Amino acid sequence: MQTTKSVKPKAFIDGSRLITEACVLAGADVFVGYPITPANSLYLYATKRFPTMLAAPDEITTLQWMTGFATAGRVPVTATSFPGYALMVESINMAFMQELPMVIILVQRLGPATGTATCGAQGDLSVVNGTLSGGFTLPTFCISNLDDCWSLSAKAVETAVKLRTPVVLLTSKEMVMTLLSYDWSNLPEIKPTKMTEFKGEGQYFPYKAGDNLIPDFLPVTQTKHQVRVTASTHDTKGILQNVLPEAIENTKRLQKKQDKHLSEFTFFDLDEQAGAEALILSYDITAQAAREAAVKIRETGKKVSVLIAKTLLPIPMEYIEIANRYKRVVVAEENLTGQLRQMLFGVAGRKGVTGVNAIAKMISPNEIVEEVLRNEY
Amino acid sequence: MNIKPFLTEAELPFCKGCGHSSVAQNTEKALQKMNLDPLDVILVTDIGCHGIIDKNFLSHTVHGLHGRAVALAGGVAAGVNNSDKKIITFIGDGGATIGMQHLIGAAHMGFNITVVIHNNMLYGMTGGQPSEFTPCGFKTPTLPEGSAKAGYDICEIIASAGASYVQRVAGVGDYSDSLVNAFSAKGFSLVEVMEICPSYGVKSNPGMKLSKVIEDSGLAVKVFVDGRDKEYVTPIDSSPKSLISDKFNVDVKYSHNLSKPVSIMMSGSAGEGVQSAAEFLAKAAMTAGLHATKKGSYPVTVGVGFSASEVIISPEPILYTGSPVPDVLIITSVDGLNYAKAAAARMKGGLLLVDESLDVPQTGAKVVKFPFRERVGARNSAFYSIFWYLNNNNPFPIEALKDIFMNNKISEKVKIETMLQF
């Protein structure tokens, strides 16, 4: 009989539990939900954990209610899957223009359309990348394991609040629903983040930003300054304008503030092996298969590095820089055509870059190993 | 009384003769009659001519998307959660058309908002297309023959949805007292203001008076509901319990016999304990110091059809949680057999444990048949199968599973002895 290596007790939990707890500890205090498989475990935990939980009659209302809550200074979260996300898109644009914080947890499932609700997928990155009209990006994080369910969820809330923007937390069915043994005795501490409020005495300009490009916030509950919130093109006072230069500069600022702060919310795991000429690049549910593939390749004496992308949007340039160090790059993701691969390397691709893709099944470590070793390097 | 202005001194932004101007002026008058402070008022508007009024208001203003202002205002009201604040929502008949569900929903919830519908019976901002509020016979530039159907009676709809106060008024003259009544109501109130668009409605229906349109449409100008006072209060739990708790911890009490991971796929029918049995198996493995994962597969109708679960138990941490080719496949029903045939066919070795009542699928695994269903009944067959598996294969002591079973309420219904008859 083997002796057990560790007697430390572990919990048997799913990722949804960690995501929910982490969001609340990070300062989120309202969950608005509309049921959809496979995001329902998050909805269920939210009923137990969020100070306020509202059941909305549809996903458009969900986003509208969330935005309303945010005008009052609260920090809302929802969880959905592609069909619900599609309905939210215009309202996400609204909250983005209004600069109100919220987190949308997008639990991916097999599409297109209703597809198969109970089958996982990684098919929505392109949709998220195209959410905002006009070439703007929505800050998007992607969970790669249970540790991320904790830490990255907190970062999603923190980023939403600090940057005053909707943030997408991308995940998938197997990540939020699979039960795993997990040592949670040393979870990093999570502290709540609050929006910086305007403290000045003079007139309040709701969309006037300083060097950090993020305007100070005031809720619509306060009685000293007039607050204007708007989703149409507006000046720093929050008054609708056509295409006046001041208003267009304000709209451009929405992207600039992300770019300025991107380094503060760039998260990835890089496991580089000296002398390796191949890189496995992955994210979301396939990340664990990628990590395991690297173990298997190294067991054969061959060398390989692994990059797990956690900040997906805006795309950190580090990913390109890292990938350019390798002759061979294998991007593994559970969609048909390689969405991250095309975002990083274009439709034309790059010599030595190939993908491991699948739908309706998890990509296995062996498939990644085979692709990495397909052309000996 | 120190009456404060609610409108700036700037000219109102609407066409000459537009009823929207009258709504703005009556709103100011009503709020002044109530002696409110502008910063205790939140005006929520959306897209349509009416929505460009924001810049003239000295209250807080929130400007959203076409047809969604009522839902947005509902969120504002739930967030503010203070009935001393007046949350007023301006929408048009176009917005009310596309956002009908939001109107019904907000009235149903009893959100503390007043909706003022600027009903000029067409889409004025986009060229005069008909809305669902265009009355029968009313002409618009894109519908010169006149509407063939009646418009919505929104007041009847919203009254039946549960609003506290509902009134329709003709949008001429002083109707500020009606607005005072609506603003004073607790919960959801609505005032529909009937107008004719001077740019498109008047030109398409020359000589037609507003009073005549209202009369011909059969829409009553009256109070539909008053005094229902159903008010939504946002629930706030000030001390919700953490989801992190020691009660989810599994203490290690046993040792195991595994030197490499084993993946066990259980495939049976909904309602026959497959998911619970798989979870028991995984937790029992954890008490033996193993790492474990468990994921379920089932159709969206969780109460019928197949129910399958994949468990991995491993002496080393588990990264990839899939198991396309299981080491052990346990099939306990016809549904389970049909679902697991493909997995059975992929197996080049390992163990296929199948109920005696079932056909044996094509497989390269060692096949063992056993009468699980006959011995303990369909409902307990999945539990029984994992006891059988541990008893015969011993990846870790069967006592571990007994512990998990005895600590679960199922042991009150099912005697553990029945699970241990091999």
Coordinates of N, CA and C in Angstrom, one line a residue, chain B residues 246-338:
Chain B
D246 N -14.8 25.0 6.2 CA -14.2 23.8 6.5 C -15.1 22.6 6.2
K247 N -16.4 22.8 6.2 CA -17.3 21.7 6.0 C -17.1 21.0 4.6
F248 N -16.4 21.7 3.7 CA -16.2 21.1 2.4 C -14.9 20.4 2.3
N249 N -14.1 20.4 3.4 CA -12.8 19.8 3.5 C -13.0 18.3 3.7
V250 N -12.2 17.5 3.1 CA -12.2 16.0 3.2 C -10.9 15.6 3.9
D251 N -11.1 15.0 5.1 CA -9.9 14.7 5.8 C -9.3 13.3 5.3
V252 N -8.0 13.3 5.3 CA -7.3 12.1 4.8 C -7.2 11.1 6.0
K253 N -7.8 9.9 5.8 CA -7.8 8.9 6.9 C -7.2 7.6 6.5
Y254 N -7.2 7.4 5.2 CA -6.7 6.1 4.7 C -5.6 6.3 3.7
S255 N -5.0 5.1 3.3 CA -4.0 5.2 2.2 C -4.5 4.5 1.0
H256 N -3.8 4.6 -0.1 CA -4.3 4.0 -1.3 C -3.3 3.1 -2.0
N257 N -3.7 2.5 -3.1 CA -2.8 1.5 -3.8 C -2.5 2.0 -5.2
L258 N -2.7 3.2 -5.5 CA -2.5 3.6 -6.9 C -1.1 4.2 -7.1
S259 N -0.5 3.8 -8.2 CA 0.8 4.5 -8.6 C 0.6 5.4 -9.8
K260 N -0.6 5.3 -10.4 CA -0.9 6.2 -11.5 C -2.4 6.5 -11.5
P261 N -2.8 7.6 -12.3 CA -4.3 7.9 -12.3 C -5.2 6.9 -12.9
V262 N -6.4 6.8 -12.3 CA -7.4 5.9 -12.9 C -8.6 6.8 -13.2
S263 N -9.1 6.6 -14.4 CA -10.3 7.4 -14.8 C -11.5 6.4 -14.8
I264 N -12.5 6.8 -14.2 CA -13.7 5.9 -14.0 C -14.9 6.6 -14.6
M265 N -15.5 6.1 -15.6 CA -16.7 6.7 -16.2 C -17.9 5.8 -15.8
M266 N -18.9 6.5 -15.2 CA -20.1 5.9 -14.8 C -21.2 6.4 -15.7
S267 N -22.0 5.4 -16.3 CA -23.0 5.8 -17.2 C -24.3 5.1 -16.9
G268 N -25.3 5.8 -16.6 CA -26.6 5.2 -16.2 C -27.8 6.2 -16.6
S269 N -28.8 6.1 -15.8 CA -30.0 6.9 -16.1 C -30.2 8.0 -15.1
A270 N -30.8 9.1 -15.5 CA -31.2 10.1 -14.6 C -32.1 9.6 -13.5
G271 N -31.9 10.0 -12.3 CA -32.7 9.6 -11.2 C -32.2 8.3 -10.5
E272 N -31.1 7.8 -11.0 CA -30.6 6.5 -10.5 C -29.2 6.7 -9.8
G273 N -29.0 7.9 -9.3 CA -27.9 8.2 -8.4 C -26.5 8.2 -9.0
V274 N -26.4 8.4 -10.3 CA -25.1 8.3 -10.9 C -24.2 9.4 -10.5
Q275 N -24.7 10.7 -10.5 CA -23.9 11.8 -10.1 C -23.5 11.8 -8.6
S276 N -24.4 11.4 -7.8 CA -24.1 11.3 -6.4 C -23.1 10.2 -6.1
A277 N -23.3 9.0 -6.8 CA -22.3 7.9 -6.6 C -20.9 8.3 -7.0
A278 N -20.9 9.1 -8.1 CA -19.6 9.5 -8.6 C -18.9 10.5 -7.7
E279 N -19.7 11.3 -7.1 CA -19.2 12.3 -6.1 C -18.7 11.5 -4.8
F280 N -19.5 10.5 -4.4 CA -19.1 9.7 -3.3 C -17.7 9.1 -3.5
L281 N -17.6 8.5 -4.8 CA -16.4 7.8 -5.1 C -15.2 8.7 -5.1
A282 N -15.4 10.0 -5.6 CA -14.3 10.9 -5.6 C -13.9 11.4 -4.2
K283 N -14.9 11.6 -3.4 CA -14.6 12.1 -2.0 C -13.9 10.9 -1.2
A284 N -14.4 9.7 -1.4 CA -13.8 8.6 -0.7 C -12.3 8.5 -1.1
A285 N -12.0 8.7 -2.4 CA -10.6 8.6 -2.9 C -9.8 9.7 -2.2
M286 N -10.4 10.8 -2.0 CA -9.7 11.9 -1.3 C -9.4 11.5 0.2
T287 N -10.3 10.8 0.8 CA -10.0 10.4 2.2 C -8.9 9.4 2.2
A288 N -8.6 8.8 1.0 CA -7.4 7.9 0.9 C -6.2 8.7 0.4
G289 N -6.2 10.0 0.4 CA -5.1 10.8 0.1 C -4.9 11.0 -1.4
L290 N -5.9 10.6 -2.2 CA -5.8 10.8 -3.6 C -6.4 12.2 -4.1
H291 N -5.9 12.7 -5.2 CA -6.5 13.8 -5.8 C -7.7 13.3 -6.6
A292 N -8.7 14.1 -6.8 CA -9.9 13.6 -7.5 C -10.6 14.7 -8.3
T293 N -11.2 14.3 -9.4 CA -12.1 15.3 -10.1 C -13.4 14.5 -10.5
K294 N -14.4 15.2 -10.7 CA -15.7 14.6 -11.1 C -16.4 15.6 -12.0
K295 N -16.8 15.2 -13.2 CA -17.6 16.0 -14.0 C -18.8 15.2 -14.6
G296 N -19.9 15.9 -14.7 CA -21.1 15.3 -15.1 C -21.5 15.6 -16.6
S297 N -22.2 14.7 -17.2 CA -22.8 14.9 -18.5 C -24.2 14.4 -18.5
Y298 N -25.1 15.2 -19.0 CA -26.5 14.8 -19.0 C -27.2 15.7 -20.0
P299 N -28.4 15.3 -20.5 CA -29.1 16.2 -21.4 C -29.7 17.4 -20.6
V300 N -30.2 18.4 -21.2 CA -30.7 19.6 -20.5 C -31.9 19.3 -19.6
T301 N -32.6 18.2 -20.0 CA -33.7 17.8 -19.2 C -33.1 16.8 -18.2
V302 N -32.7 17.4 -17.0 CA -31.9 16.6 -16.1 C -32.6 15.4 -15.5
G303 N -33.9 15.4 -15.6 CA -34.7 14.4 -14.9 C -35.0 13.1 -15.7
V304 N -34.5 13.1 -17.0 CA -34.8 12.0 -17.8 C -33.6 11.8 -18.8
G305 N -33.5 10.5 -19.3 CA -32.4 10.2 -20.2 C -31.2 9.8 -19.5
F306 N -30.0 9.9 -20.2 CA -28.8 9.4 -19.7 C -28.3 10.3 -18.6
S307 N -27.5 9.7 -17.7 CA -26.7 10.5 -16.8 C -25.3 9.9 -16.6
A308 N -24.3 10.6 -17.0 CA -23.0 10.1 -17.0 C -22.0 10.9 -16.2
S309 N -21.0 10.3 -15.6 CA -20.1 11.1 -14.8 C -18.7 10.5 -15.0
E310 N -17.7 11.4 -15.1 CA -16.3 11.0 -15.2 C -15.6 11.4 -13.9
V311 N -15.0 10.3 -13.3 CA -14.2 10.6 -12.1 C -12.7 10.2 -12.4
I312 N -11.8 11.1 -12.0 CA -10.4 10.7 -12.1 C -9.9 10.7 -10.7
I313 N -9.2 9.6 -10.3 CA -8.5 9.6 -9.0 C -7.0 9.4 -9.3
S314 N -6.2 10.1 -8.6 CA -4.8 10.1 -9.0 C -3.9 10.4 -7.8
P315 N -2.8 9.7 -7.7 CA -1.8 10.0 -6.6 C -1.1 11.4 -6.8
E316 N -1.1 11.9 -8.1 CA -0.5 13.1 -8.4 C -1.6 14.2 -8.7
P317 N -1.3 15.5 -8.6 CA -2.3 16.5 -8.9 C -2.8 16.3 -10.4
I318 N -4.0 16.6 -10.6 CA -4.7 16.4 -11.9 C -4.7 17.7 -12.6
L319 N -4.2 17.7 -13.8 CA -4.4 18.9 -14.6 C -5.6 18.8 -15.5
Y320 N -5.4 18.0 -16.6 CA -6.5 17.8 -17.6 C -7.6 16.9 -16.9
T321 N -8.8 17.4 -17.0 CA -9.9 16.7 -16.3 C -10.7 15.8 -17.2
G322 N -10.3 15.8 -18.5 CA -11.1 14.9 -19.4 C -10.6 13.5 -19.3
S323 N -11.4 12.6 -19.8 CA -10.9 11.2 -19.9 C -11.6 10.5 -21.1
P324 N -11.2 10.8 -22.3 CA -11.8 10.3 -23.5 C -11.8 8.8 -23.5
V325 N -10.8 8.1 -23.0 CA -10.7 6.7 -22.9 C -10.6 6.3 -21.5
P326 N -11.8 5.9 -20.9 CA -11.7 5.6 -19.4 C -10.9 4.3 -19.2
D327 N -10.4 4.2 -18.0 CA -9.7 3.0 -17.5 C -10.8 2.0 -17.0
V328 N -11.9 2.6 -16.5 CA -13.0 1.8 -15.9 C -14.3 2.4 -16.4
L329 N -15.1 1.6 -17.0 CA -16.4 2.0 -17.5 C -17.5 1.2 -16.8
I330 N -18.4 1.9 -16.1 CA -19.5 1.2 -15.4 C -20.8 1.6 -16.0
I331 N -21.5 0.6 -16.6 CA -22.8 0.9 -17.2 C -23.9 0.3 -16.5
T332 N -24.9 1.1 -16.0 CA -25.9 0.5 -15.2 C -27.3 0.6 -15.8
S333 N -27.5 1.1 -17.0 CA -28.8 1.2 -17.6 C -28.8 1.2 -19.1
V334 N -29.9 1.1 -19.7 CA -30.0 1.1 -21.2 C -29.6 2.5 -21.7
D335 N -30.1 3.6 -21.0 CA -29.7 5.0 -21.4 C -28.2 5.1 -21.3
G336 N -27.6 4.6 -20.2 CA -26.2 4.7 -20.0 C -25.4 3.9 -21.0
L337 N -26.0 2.7 -21.4 CA -25.3 1.9 -22.5 C -25.2 2.7 -23.8
N338 N -26.4 3.3 -24.2 CA -26.4 4.0 -25.4 C -25.4 5.2 -25.4

